[in-house]
XYZ file of C-alpha atoms in Angstrom:
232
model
C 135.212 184.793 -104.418
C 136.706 185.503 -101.074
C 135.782 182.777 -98.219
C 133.962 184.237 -94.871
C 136.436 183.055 -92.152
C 134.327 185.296 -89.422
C 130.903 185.995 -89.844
C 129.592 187.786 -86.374
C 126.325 188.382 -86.102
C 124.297 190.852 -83.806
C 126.996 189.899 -81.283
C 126.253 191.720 -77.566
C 128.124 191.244 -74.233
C 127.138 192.588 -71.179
C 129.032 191.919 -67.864
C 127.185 192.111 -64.542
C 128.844 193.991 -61.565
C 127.053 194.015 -58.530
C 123.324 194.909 -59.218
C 124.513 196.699 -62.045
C 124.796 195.276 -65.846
C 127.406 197.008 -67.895
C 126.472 196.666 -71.770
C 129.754 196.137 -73.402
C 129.230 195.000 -77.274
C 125.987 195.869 -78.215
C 125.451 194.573 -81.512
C 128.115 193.846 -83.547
C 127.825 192.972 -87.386
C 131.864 191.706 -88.802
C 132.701 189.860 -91.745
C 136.292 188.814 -92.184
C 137.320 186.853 -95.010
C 140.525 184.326 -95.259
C 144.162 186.163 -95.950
C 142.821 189.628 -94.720
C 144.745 191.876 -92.598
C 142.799 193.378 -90.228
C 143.411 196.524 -87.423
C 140.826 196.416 -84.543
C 140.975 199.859 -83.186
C 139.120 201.786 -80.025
C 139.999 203.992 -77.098
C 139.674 202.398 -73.514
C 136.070 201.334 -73.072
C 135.197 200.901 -76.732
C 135.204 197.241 -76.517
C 137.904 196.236 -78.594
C 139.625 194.233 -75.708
C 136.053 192.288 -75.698
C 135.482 191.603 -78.907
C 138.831 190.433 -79.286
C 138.259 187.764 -76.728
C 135.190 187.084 -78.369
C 137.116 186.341 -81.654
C 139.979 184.706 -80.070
C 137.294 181.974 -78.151
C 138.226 183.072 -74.942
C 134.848 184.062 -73.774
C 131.656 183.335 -75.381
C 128.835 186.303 -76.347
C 125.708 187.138 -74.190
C 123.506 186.670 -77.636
C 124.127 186.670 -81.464
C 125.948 184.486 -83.724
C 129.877 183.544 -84.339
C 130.642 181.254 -86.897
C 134.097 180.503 -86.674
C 135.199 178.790 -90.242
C 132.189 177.398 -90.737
C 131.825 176.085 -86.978
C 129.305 177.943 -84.723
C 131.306 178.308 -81.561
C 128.612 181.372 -79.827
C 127.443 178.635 -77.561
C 130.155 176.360 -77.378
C 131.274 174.748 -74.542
C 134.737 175.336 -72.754
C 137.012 172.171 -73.506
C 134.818 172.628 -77.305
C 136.543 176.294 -77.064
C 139.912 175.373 -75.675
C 140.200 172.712 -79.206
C 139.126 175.306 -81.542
C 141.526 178.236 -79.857
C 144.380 175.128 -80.412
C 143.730 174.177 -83.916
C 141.946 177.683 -85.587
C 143.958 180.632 -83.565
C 147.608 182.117 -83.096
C 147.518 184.126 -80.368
C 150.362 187.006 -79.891
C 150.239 188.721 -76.851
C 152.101 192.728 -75.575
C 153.777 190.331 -73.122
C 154.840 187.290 -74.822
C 153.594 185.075 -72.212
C 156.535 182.609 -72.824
C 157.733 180.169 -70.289
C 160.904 181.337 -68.527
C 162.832 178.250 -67.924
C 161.662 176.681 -71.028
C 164.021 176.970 -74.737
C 162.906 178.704 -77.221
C 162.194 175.553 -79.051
C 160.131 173.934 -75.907
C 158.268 176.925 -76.000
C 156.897 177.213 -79.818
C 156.609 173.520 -79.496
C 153.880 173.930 -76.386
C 150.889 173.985 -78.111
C 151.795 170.933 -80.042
C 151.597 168.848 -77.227
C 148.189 169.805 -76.844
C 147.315 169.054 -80.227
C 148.772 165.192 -79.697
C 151.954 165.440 -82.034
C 155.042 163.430 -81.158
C 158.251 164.941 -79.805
C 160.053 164.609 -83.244
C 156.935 165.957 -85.115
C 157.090 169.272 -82.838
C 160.955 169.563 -82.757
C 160.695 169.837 -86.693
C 157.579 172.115 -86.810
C 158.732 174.245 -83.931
C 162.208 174.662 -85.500
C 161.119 175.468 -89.408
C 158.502 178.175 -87.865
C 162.310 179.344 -85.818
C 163.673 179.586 -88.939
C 160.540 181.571 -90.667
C 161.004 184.292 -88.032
C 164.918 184.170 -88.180
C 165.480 182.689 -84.819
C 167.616 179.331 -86.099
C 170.292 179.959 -84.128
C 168.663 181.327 -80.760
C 166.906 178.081 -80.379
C 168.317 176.695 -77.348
C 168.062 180.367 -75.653
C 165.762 180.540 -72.913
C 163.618 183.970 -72.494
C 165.701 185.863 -70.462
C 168.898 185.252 -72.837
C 167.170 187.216 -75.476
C 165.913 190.919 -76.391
C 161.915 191.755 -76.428
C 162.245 191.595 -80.292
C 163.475 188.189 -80.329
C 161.218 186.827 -77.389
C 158.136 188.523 -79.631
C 159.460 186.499 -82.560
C 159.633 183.561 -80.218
C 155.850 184.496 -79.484
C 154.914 184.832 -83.256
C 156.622 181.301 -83.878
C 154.699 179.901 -81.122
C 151.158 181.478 -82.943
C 152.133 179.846 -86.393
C 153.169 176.279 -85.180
C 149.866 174.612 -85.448
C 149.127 175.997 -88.614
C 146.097 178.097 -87.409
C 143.125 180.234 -89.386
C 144.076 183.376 -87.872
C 146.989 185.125 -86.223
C 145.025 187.055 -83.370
C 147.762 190.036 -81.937
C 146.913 192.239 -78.903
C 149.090 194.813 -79.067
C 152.320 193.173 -80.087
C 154.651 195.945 -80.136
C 153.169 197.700 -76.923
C 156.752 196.454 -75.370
C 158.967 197.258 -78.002
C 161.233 200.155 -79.028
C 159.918 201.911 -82.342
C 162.979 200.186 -84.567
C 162.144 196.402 -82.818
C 158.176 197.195 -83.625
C 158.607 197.686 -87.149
C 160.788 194.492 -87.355
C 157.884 192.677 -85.703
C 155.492 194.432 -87.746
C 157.540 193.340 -91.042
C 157.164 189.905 -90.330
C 153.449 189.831 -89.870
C 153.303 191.674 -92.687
C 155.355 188.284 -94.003
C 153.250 186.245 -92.572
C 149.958 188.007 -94.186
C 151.565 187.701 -97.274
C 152.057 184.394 -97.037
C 148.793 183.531 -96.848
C 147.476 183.823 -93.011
C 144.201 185.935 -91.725
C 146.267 188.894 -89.576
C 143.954 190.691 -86.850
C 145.753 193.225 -85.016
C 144.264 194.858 -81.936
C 146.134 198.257 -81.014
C 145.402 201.776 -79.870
C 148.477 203.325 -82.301
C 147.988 204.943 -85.314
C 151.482 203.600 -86.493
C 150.457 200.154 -86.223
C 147.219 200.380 -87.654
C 148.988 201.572 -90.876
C 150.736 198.042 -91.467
C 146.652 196.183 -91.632
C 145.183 197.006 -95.224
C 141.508 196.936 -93.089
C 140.534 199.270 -90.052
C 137.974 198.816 -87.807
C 137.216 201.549 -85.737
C 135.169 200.467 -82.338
C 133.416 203.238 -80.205
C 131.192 202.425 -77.028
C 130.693 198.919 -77.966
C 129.248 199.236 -81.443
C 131.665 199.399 -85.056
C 132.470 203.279 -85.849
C 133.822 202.801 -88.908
C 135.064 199.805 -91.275
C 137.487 200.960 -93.999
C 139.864 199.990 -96.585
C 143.689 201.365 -95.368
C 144.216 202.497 -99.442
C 147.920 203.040 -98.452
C 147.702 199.144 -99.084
C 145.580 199.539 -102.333
């Protein structure tokens, strides 16, 4: 029996501009269970972006449910939020967001701190996830000493270090070259198959293809939800 990591329920988000109120989500039903790999797909304005957030616990829904690994985090609080984002989620970003003077170790490390590890306990954690993604001898590299691929990799160790639920992408290869983006799209295929929740937000086909579940999103509500049976 597969274990409901996600379970969204009736989840709407509306934004107010002005004297206006722009319905974004408007009524979202989404299971996810643990070790799925999952493609969130949409044009501009479908509400992927949102949702994502929503998933991620960067912003919290207007109504419905979220239950987040058994934890009901619709109505959470911020600092409640910015604990479960540490512990639960892996985020990946099109930009890396990595610190520029900072190594490569300092920066997988980061989130550690947060979390209240020693220095030795993230030095070791930080460099075995270095190793995972082939970066062992980059370590002491800061950002700009290294190509996009290897900063993304950088990125992807920095997602895994705490150990979280889910690996949460937003279009990770949107900076890449096409023979860097399957690299990166190898190793989270590794790191599905080693036994992490993968959700991949992206706009490209090509991408999609690597998730073994699509989710289609179209003004704000789920399109379609299929099986990828390239995968089956």
């Amino acid at each position: 029996m597969s274990q409901s990591l996600i379970n969204i329920t009736n989840i709407k988000r509306d934004f107010v501009l002005g004297s206006e109120i722009i319905y974004v989500l408007k009524g979202i039903d989404l299971q996810i269970n643990k070790g799925e790999y999952v493609a969130l797909m949409g044009p501009s304005g479908s509400g992927k972006s949102t949702l994502m957030n929503l998933l991620g616990c960067l912003d919290t829904p207007t109504s419905g449910s979220y239950i987040l690994n058994g934890k009901d985090v619709s109505q959470m609080h911020d600092d409640d939020l910015a604990e479960i984002r540490n512990k639960e989620i892996g985020f990946v970003f099109q930009t890396f967001n990595l610190l520029p003077r900072t190594t490569a170790l300092d920066n997988v490390a980061l989130p550690m701190i947060y979390a209240g590890y020693s220095k030795s306990e993230r030095n070791a954690r930080a460099t075995e996830v270095l190793t995972q993604v082939n970066l062992s001898d980059r370590m002491d590299h800061q950002p700009n000493q290294l190509s996009g691929g290897q900063r993304q990799r950088v990125a992807v160790a920095r997602a895994l270090v705490n150990k979280p639920s889910i690996i949460l992408a937003d279009e990770p290869t949107g900076n890449l070259d096409s023979k860097t983006s399957v690299e990166i799209m190898k190793l989270f295929g590794d790191i599905h198959a080693s036994g992490n929740t993968v959700i991949l937000v992206t706009h490209e086909e090509d991408i999609a293809k690597y998730a073994h579940r699509i989710i289609r999103l179209r003004d704000g509500l789920i399109e379609s939800d299929t099986q990828n049976t390239d995968h089956l």
